[in-house]
PDB file of C-alpha atoms and ligand atoms in Angstrom:
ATOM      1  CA  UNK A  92     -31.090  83.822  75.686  1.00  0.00           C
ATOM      2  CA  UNK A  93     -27.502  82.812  75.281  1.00  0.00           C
ATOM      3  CA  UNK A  94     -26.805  80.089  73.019  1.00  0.00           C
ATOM      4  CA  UNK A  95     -23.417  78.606  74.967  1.00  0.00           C
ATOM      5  CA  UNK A  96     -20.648  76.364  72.901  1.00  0.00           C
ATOM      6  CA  UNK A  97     -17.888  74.042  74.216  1.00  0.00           C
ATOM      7  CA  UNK A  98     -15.180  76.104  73.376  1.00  0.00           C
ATOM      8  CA  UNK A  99     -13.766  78.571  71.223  1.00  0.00           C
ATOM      9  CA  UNK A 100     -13.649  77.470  68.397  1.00  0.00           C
ATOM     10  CA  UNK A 101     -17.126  75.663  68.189  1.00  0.00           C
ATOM     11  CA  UNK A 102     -18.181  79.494  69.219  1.00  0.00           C
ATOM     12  CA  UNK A 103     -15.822  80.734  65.812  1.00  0.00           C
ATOM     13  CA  UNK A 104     -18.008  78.250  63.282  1.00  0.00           C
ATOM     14  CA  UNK A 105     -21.105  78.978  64.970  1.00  0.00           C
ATOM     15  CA  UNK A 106     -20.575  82.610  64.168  1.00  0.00           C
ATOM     16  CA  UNK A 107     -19.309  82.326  61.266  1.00  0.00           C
ATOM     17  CA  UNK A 108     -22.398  80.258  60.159  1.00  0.00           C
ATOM     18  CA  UNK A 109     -24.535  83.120  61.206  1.00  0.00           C
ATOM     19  CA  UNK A 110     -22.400  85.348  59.953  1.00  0.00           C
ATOM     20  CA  UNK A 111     -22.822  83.989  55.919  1.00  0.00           C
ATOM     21  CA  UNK A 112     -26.332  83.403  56.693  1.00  0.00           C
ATOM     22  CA  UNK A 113     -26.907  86.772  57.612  1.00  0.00           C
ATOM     23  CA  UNK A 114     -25.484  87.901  54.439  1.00  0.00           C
ATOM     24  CA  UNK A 115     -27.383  85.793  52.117  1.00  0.00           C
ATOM     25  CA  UNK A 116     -30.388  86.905  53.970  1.00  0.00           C
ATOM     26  CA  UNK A 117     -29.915  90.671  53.552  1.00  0.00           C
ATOM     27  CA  UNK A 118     -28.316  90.766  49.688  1.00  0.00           C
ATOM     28  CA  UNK A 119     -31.622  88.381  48.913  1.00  0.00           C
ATOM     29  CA  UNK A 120     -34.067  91.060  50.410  1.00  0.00           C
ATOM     30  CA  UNK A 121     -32.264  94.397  49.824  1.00  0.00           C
ATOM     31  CA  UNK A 122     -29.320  93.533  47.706  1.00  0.00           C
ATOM     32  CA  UNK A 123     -26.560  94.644  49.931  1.00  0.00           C
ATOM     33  CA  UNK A 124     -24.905  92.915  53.529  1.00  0.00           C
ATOM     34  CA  UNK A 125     -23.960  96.146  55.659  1.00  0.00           C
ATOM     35  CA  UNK A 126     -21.826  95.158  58.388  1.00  0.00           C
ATOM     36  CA  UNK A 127     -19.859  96.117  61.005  1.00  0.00           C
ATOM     37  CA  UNK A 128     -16.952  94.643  62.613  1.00  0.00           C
ATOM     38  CA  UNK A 129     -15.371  94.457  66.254  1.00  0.00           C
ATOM     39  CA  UNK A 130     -11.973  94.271  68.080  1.00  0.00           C
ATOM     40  CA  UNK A 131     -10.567  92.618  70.302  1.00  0.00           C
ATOM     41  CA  UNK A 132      -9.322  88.782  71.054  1.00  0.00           C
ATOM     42  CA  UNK A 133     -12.577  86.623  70.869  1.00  0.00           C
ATOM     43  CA  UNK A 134     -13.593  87.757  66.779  1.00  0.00           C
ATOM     44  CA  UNK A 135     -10.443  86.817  65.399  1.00  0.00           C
ATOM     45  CA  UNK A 136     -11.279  82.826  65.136  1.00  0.00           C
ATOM     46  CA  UNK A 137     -14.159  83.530  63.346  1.00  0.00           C
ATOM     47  CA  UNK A 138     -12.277  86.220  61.073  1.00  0.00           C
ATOM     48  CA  UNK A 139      -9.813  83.302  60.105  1.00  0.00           C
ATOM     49  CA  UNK A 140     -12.935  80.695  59.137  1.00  0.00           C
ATOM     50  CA  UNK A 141     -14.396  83.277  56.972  1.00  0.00           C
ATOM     51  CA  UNK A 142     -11.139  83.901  55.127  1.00  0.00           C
ATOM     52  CA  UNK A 143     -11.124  80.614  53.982  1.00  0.00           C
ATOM     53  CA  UNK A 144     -13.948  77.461  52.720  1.00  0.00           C
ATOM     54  CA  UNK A 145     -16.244  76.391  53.312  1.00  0.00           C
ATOM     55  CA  UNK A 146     -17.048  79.874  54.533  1.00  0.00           C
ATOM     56  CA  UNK A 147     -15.332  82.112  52.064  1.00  0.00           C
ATOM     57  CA  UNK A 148     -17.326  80.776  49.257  1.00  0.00           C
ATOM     58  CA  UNK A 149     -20.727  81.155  50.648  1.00  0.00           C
ATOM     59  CA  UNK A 150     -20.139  85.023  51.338  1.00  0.00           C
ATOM     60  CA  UNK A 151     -21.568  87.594  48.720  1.00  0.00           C
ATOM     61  CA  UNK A 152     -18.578  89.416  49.223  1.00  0.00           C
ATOM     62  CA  UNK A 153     -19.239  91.611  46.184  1.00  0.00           C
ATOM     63  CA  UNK A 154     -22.173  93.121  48.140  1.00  0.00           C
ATOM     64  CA  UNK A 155     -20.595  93.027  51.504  1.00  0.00           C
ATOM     65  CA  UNK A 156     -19.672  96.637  53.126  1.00  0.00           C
ATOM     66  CA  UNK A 157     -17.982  96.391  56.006  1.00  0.00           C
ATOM     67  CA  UNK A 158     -17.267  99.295  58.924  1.00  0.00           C
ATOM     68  CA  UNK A 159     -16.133  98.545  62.641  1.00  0.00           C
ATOM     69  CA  UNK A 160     -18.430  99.121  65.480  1.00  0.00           C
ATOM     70  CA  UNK A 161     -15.061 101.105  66.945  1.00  0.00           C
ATOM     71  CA  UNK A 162     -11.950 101.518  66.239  1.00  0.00           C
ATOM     72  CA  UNK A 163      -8.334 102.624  68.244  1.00  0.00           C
ATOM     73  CA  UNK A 164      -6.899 105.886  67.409  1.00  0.00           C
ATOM     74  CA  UNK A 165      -3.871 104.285  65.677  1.00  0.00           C
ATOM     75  CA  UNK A 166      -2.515 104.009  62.699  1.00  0.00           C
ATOM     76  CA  UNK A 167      -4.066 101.294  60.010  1.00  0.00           C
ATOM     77  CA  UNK A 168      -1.361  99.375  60.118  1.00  0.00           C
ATOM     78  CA  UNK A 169      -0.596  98.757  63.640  1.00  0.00           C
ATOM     79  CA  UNK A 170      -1.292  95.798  65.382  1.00  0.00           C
ATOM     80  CA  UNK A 171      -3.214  97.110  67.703  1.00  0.00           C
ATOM     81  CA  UNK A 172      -5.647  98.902  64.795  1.00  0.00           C
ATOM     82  CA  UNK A 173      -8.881  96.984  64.703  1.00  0.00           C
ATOM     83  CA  UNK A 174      -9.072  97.152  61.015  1.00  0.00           C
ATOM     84  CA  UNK A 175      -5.636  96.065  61.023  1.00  0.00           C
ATOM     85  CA  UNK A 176      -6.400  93.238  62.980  1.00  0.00           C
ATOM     86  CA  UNK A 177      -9.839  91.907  59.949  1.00  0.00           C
ATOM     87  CA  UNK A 178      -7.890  93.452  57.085  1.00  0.00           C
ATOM     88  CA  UNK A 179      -4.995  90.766  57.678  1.00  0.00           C
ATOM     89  CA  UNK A 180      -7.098  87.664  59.170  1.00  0.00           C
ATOM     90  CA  UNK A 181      -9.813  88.739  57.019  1.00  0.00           C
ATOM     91  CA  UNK A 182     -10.338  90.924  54.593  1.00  0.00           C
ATOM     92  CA  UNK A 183      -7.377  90.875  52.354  1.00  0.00           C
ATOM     93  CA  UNK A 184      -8.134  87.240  51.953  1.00  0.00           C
ATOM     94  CA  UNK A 185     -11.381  87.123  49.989  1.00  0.00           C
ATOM     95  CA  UNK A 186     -13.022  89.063  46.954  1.00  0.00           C
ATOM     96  CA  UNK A 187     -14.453  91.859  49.104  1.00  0.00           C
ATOM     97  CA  UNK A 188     -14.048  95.099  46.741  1.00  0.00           C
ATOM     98  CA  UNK A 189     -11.763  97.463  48.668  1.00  0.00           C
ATOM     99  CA  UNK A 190     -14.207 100.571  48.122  1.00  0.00           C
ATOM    100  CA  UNK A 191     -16.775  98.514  50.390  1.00  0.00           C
ATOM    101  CA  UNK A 192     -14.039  98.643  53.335  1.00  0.00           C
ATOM    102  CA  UNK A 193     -15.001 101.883  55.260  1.00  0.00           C
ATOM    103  CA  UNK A 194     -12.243 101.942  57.755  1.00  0.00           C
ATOM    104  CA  UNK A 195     -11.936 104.588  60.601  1.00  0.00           C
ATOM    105  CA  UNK A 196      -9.086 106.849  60.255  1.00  0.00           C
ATOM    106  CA  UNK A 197      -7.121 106.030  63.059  1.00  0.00           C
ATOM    107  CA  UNK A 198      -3.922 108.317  62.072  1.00  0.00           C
ATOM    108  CA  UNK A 199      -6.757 111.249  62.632  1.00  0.00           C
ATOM    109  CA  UNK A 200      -6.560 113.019  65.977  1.00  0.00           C
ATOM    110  CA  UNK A 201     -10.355 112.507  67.702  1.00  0.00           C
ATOM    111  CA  UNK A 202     -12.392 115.149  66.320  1.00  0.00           C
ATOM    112  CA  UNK A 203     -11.203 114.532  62.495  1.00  0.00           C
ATOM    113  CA  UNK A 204     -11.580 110.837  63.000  1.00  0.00           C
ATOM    114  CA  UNK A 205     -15.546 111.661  64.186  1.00  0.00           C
ATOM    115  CA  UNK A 206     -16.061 113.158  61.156  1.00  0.00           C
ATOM    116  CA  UNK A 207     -14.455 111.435  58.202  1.00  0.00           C
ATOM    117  CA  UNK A 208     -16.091 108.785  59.945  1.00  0.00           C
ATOM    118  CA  UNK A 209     -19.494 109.874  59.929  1.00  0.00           C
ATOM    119  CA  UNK A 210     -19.386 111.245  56.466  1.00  0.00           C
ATOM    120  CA  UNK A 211     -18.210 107.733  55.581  1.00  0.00           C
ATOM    121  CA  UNK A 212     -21.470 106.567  57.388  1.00  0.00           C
ATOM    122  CA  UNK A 213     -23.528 109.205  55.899  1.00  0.00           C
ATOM    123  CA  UNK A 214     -22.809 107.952  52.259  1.00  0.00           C
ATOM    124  CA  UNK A 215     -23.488 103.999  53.541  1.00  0.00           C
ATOM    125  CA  UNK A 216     -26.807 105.615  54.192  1.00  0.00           C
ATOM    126  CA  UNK A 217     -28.655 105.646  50.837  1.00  0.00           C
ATOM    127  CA  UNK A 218     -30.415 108.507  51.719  1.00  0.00           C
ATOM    128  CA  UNK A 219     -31.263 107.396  55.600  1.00  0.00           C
ATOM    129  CA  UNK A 220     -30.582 109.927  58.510  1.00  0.00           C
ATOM    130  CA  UNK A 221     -27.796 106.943  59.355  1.00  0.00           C
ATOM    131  CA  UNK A 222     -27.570 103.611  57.930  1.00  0.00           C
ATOM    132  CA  UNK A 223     -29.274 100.792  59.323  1.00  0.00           C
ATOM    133  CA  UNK A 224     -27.005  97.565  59.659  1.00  0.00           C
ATOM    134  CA  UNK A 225     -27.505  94.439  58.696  1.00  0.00           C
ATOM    135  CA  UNK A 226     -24.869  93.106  61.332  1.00  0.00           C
ATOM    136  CA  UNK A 227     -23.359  95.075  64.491  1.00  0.00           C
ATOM    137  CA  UNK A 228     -21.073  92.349  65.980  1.00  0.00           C
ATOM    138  CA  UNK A 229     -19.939  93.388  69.601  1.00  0.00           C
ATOM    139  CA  UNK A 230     -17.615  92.255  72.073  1.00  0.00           C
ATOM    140  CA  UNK A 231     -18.154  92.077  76.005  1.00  0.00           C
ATOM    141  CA  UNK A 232     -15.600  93.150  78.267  1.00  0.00           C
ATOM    142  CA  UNK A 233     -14.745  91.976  81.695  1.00  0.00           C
ATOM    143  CA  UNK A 234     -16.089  95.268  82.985  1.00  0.00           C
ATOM    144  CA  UNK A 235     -19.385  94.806  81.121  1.00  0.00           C
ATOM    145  CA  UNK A 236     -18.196  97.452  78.408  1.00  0.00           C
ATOM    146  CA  UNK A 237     -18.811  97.048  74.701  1.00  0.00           C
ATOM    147  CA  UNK A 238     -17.350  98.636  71.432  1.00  0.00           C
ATOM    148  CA  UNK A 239     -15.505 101.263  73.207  1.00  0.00           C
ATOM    149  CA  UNK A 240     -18.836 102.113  75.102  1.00  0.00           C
ATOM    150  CA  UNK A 241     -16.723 102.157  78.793  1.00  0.00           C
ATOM    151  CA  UNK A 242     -18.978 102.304  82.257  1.00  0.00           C
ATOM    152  CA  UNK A 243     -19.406 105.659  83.626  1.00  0.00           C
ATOM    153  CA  UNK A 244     -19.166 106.983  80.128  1.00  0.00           C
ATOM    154  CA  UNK A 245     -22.190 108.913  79.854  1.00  0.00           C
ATOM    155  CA  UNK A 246     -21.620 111.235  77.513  1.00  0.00           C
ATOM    156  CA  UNK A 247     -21.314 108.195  75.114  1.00  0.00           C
ATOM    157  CA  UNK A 248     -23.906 106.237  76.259  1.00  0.00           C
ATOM    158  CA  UNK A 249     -26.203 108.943  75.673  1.00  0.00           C
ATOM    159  CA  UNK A 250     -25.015 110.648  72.825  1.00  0.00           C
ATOM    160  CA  UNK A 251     -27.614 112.443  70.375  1.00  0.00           C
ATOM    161  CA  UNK A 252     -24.858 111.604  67.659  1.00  0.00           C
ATOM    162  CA  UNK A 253     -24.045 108.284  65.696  1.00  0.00           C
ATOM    163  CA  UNK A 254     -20.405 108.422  66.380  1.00  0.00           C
ATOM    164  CA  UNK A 255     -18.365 109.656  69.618  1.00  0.00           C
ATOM    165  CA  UNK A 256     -14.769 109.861  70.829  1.00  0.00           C
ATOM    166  CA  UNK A 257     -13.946 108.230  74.367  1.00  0.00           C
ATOM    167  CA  UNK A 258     -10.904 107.574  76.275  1.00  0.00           C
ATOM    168  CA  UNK A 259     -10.489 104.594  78.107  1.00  0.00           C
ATOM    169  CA  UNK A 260      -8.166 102.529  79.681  1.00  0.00           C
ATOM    170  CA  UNK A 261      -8.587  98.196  79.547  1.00  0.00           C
ATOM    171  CA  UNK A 262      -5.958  95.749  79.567  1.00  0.00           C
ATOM    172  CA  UNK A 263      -3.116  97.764  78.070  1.00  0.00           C
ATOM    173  CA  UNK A 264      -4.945  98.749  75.113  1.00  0.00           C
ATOM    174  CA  UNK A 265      -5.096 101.946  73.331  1.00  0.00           C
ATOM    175  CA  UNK A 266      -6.917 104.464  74.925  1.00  0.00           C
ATOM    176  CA  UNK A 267      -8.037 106.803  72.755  1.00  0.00           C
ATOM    177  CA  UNK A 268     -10.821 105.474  70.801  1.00  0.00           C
ATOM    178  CA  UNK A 269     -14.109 105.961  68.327  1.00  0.00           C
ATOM    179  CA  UNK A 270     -17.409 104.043  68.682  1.00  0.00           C
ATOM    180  CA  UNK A 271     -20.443 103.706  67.304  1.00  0.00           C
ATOM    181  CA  UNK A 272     -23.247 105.177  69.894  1.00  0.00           C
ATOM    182  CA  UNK A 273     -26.015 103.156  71.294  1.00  0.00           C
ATOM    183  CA  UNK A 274     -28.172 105.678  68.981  1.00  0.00           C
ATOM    184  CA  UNK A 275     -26.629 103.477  66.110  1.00  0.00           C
ATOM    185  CA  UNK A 276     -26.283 100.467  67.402  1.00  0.00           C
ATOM    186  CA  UNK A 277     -29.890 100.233  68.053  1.00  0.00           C
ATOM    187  CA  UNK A 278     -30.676 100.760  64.494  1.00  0.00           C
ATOM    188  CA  UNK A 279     -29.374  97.321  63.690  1.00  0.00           C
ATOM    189  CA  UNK A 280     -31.562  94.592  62.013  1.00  0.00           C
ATOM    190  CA  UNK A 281     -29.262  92.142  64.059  1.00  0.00           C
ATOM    191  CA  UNK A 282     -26.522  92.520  66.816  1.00  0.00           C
ATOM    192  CA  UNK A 283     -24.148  89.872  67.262  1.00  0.00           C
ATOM    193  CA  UNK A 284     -22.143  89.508  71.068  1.00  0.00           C
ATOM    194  CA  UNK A 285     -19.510  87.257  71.001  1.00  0.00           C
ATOM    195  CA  UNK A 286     -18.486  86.111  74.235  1.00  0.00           C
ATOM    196  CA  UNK A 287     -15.113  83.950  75.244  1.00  0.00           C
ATOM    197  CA  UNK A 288     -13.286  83.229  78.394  1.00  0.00           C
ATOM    198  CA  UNK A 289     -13.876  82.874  82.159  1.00  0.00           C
ATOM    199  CA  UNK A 290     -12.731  86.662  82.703  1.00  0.00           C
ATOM    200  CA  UNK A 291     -16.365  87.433  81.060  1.00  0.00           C
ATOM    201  CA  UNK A 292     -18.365  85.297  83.470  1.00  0.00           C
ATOM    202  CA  UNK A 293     -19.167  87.750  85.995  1.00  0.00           C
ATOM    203  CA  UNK A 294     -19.987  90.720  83.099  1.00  0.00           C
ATOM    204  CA  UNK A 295     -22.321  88.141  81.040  1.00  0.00           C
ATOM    205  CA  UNK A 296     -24.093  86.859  84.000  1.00  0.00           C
ATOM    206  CA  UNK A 297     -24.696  90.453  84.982  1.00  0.00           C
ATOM    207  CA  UNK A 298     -25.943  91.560  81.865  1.00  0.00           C
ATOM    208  CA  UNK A 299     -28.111  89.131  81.092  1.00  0.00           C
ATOM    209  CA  UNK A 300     -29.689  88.857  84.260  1.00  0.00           C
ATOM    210  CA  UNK A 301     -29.970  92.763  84.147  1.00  0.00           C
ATOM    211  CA  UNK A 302     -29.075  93.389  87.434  1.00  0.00           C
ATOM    212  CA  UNK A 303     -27.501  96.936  86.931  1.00  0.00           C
ATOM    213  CA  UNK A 304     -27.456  99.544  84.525  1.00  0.00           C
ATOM    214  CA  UNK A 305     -26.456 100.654  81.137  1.00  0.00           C
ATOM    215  CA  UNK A 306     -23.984 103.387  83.114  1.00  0.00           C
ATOM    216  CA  UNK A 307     -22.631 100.591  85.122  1.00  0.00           C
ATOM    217  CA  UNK A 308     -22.468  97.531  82.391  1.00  0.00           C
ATOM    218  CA  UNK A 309     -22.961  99.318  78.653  1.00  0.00           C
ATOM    219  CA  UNK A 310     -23.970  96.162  77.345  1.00  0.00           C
ATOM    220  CA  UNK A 311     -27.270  96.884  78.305  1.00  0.00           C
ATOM    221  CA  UNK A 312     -27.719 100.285  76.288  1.00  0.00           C
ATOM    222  CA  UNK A 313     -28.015  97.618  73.101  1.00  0.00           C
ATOM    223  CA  UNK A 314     -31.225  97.275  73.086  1.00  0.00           C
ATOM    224  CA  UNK A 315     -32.362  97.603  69.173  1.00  0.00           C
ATOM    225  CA  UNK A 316     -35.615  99.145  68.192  1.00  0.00           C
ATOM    226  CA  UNK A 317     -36.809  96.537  65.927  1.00  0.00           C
ATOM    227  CA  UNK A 318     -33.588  94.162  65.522  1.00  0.00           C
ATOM    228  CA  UNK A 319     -32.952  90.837  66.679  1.00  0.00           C
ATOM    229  CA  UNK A 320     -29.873  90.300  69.841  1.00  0.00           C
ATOM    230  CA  UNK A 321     -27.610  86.840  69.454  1.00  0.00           C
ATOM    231  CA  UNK A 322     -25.592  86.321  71.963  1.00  0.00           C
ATOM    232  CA  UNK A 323     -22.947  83.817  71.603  1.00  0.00           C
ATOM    233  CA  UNK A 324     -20.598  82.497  74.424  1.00  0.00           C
ATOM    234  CA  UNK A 325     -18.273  79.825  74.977  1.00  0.00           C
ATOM    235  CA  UNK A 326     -19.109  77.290  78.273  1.00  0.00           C
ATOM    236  CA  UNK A 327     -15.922  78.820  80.269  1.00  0.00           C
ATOM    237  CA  UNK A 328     -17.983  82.769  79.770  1.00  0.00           C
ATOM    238  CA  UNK A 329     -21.190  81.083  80.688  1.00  0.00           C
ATOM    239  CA  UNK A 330     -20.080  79.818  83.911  1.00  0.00           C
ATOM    240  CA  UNK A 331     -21.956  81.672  85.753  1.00  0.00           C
ATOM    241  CA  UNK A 332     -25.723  81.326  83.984  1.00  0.00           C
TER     242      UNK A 332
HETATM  243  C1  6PG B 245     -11.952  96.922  71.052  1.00  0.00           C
HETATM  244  C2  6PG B 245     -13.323  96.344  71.080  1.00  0.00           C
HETATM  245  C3  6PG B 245     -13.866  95.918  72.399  1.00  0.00           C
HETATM  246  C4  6PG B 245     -13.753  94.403  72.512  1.00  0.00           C
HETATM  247  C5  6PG B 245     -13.886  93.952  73.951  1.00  0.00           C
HETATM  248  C6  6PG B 245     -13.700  92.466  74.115  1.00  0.00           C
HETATM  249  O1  6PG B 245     -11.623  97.575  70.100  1.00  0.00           O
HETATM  250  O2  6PG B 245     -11.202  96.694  71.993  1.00  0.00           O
HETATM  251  O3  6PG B 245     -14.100  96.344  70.002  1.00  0.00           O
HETATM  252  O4  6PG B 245     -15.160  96.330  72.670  1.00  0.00           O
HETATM  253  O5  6PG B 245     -14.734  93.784  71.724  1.00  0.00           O
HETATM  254  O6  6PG B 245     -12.923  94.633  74.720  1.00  0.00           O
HETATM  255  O7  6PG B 245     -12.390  92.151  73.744  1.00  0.00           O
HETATM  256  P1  6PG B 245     -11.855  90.656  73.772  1.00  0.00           P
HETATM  257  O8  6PG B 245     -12.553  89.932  72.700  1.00  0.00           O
HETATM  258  O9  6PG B 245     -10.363  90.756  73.509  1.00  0.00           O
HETATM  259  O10 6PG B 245     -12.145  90.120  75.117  1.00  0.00           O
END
């Protein structure tokens, strides 16, 4: 089920919404909102509504912990960094203690970045094998890829670990990249797609109507094992449902 909004930014406050809402939720039963954020275009209009009210004031930012679902091997402060991208639309904005940001060491070369990261993830676990997130929000590319979880990517897809390297080329971007695993990902209490534009029509409508495979569209390796799926879109991705 896709819930489908006029526009863009109708999609940004609806996410938002569940965003906070999600929060509340998890800090009221287990004291502590584990998220993780994505990259990417279609996030950052929800970023900039949680930065400020009424948004900013509903968020128990003292017991927020925030990762990224993947990240660009780059360094933190280039533009093209995904926790450069939250840390100024976001993050720097609000009351969100800056040892709850676990970023991904993009300056690392691949293999270091792997495992600074998991060790990061290791400590967010309490004592669990991995952490179980409140929040995994994902993107959808065009090509039906998510986080940096890239079609054809096997090895990824199916990784017996948390945490992978991949390289992958899409629209200019960075190629060398991190991701959270599917084995992760599925973890989740909740997983949150958001979906903009008419250059996702084809890759939604695929997905949802499962018509090919995880290898082929890596959307569909999210599949959580006791977690809730929103999917969000905007009317121009839903075109084609
Ligand atoms: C990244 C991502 C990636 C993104 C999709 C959709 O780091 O690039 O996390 O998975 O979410 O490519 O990107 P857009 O929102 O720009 O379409």
């Amino acid at each position: 089920m896709v819930e489908i909004y006029s526009n863009h930014e109708s999609l940004s406050h609806a996410a938002a919404k569940l965003f906070v809402s999600l929060a509340q939720t998890a800090v009221s039963q287990h004291g502590r909102f584990l998220a993780a954020l994505s990259g990417g275009g279609t996030p950052e209009g929800m970023y900039r509504l949680l930065a400020r009210p009424p948004y900013a004031q509903q968020m128990p930012w003292q017991h927020t912990e925030i990762f990224w679902s993947d990240e660009r091997l780059v360094s933190p402060d280039d533009e093209e960094s995904n926790y450069h991208q939250a840390y100024t639309l976001l993050l720097q904005h609000v009351p969100i203690p800056q040892t709850n940001i676990y970023r991904a060491k993009g300056e690392l070369d691949a293999p270091d970045a792997v495992a600074d990261y998991l060790n990061l993830l290791q400590r967010a676990g309490n004592g669990q094998t991995w952490p179980r997130f409140d929040l995994i929000l994902l993107g959808l590319g065009s090509d039906g890829h998510t986080a940096s979880l890239f079609p054809g990517d096997t090895a990824a897809l199916e990784a017996k670990t948390p945490v992978t390297a991949v390289s992958a080329d899409y629209n200019g971007r960075p190629a060398k990249r991190i991701t959270f695993t599917p084995l992760l990902i599925n973890r989740a209490r909740h997983v949150l797609f958001l979906v903009s534009g008419e250059n996702k029509a084809a890759a939604l409508a695929a997905v949802q109507q499962k018509e090919e495979n995880p290898i082929r569209r890596p959307a569909l390796a999210v599949q959580p094992n006791a977690g809730v799926v929103h999917w969000l879109a905007d009317a121009a991705a839903a075109a084609r449902l």
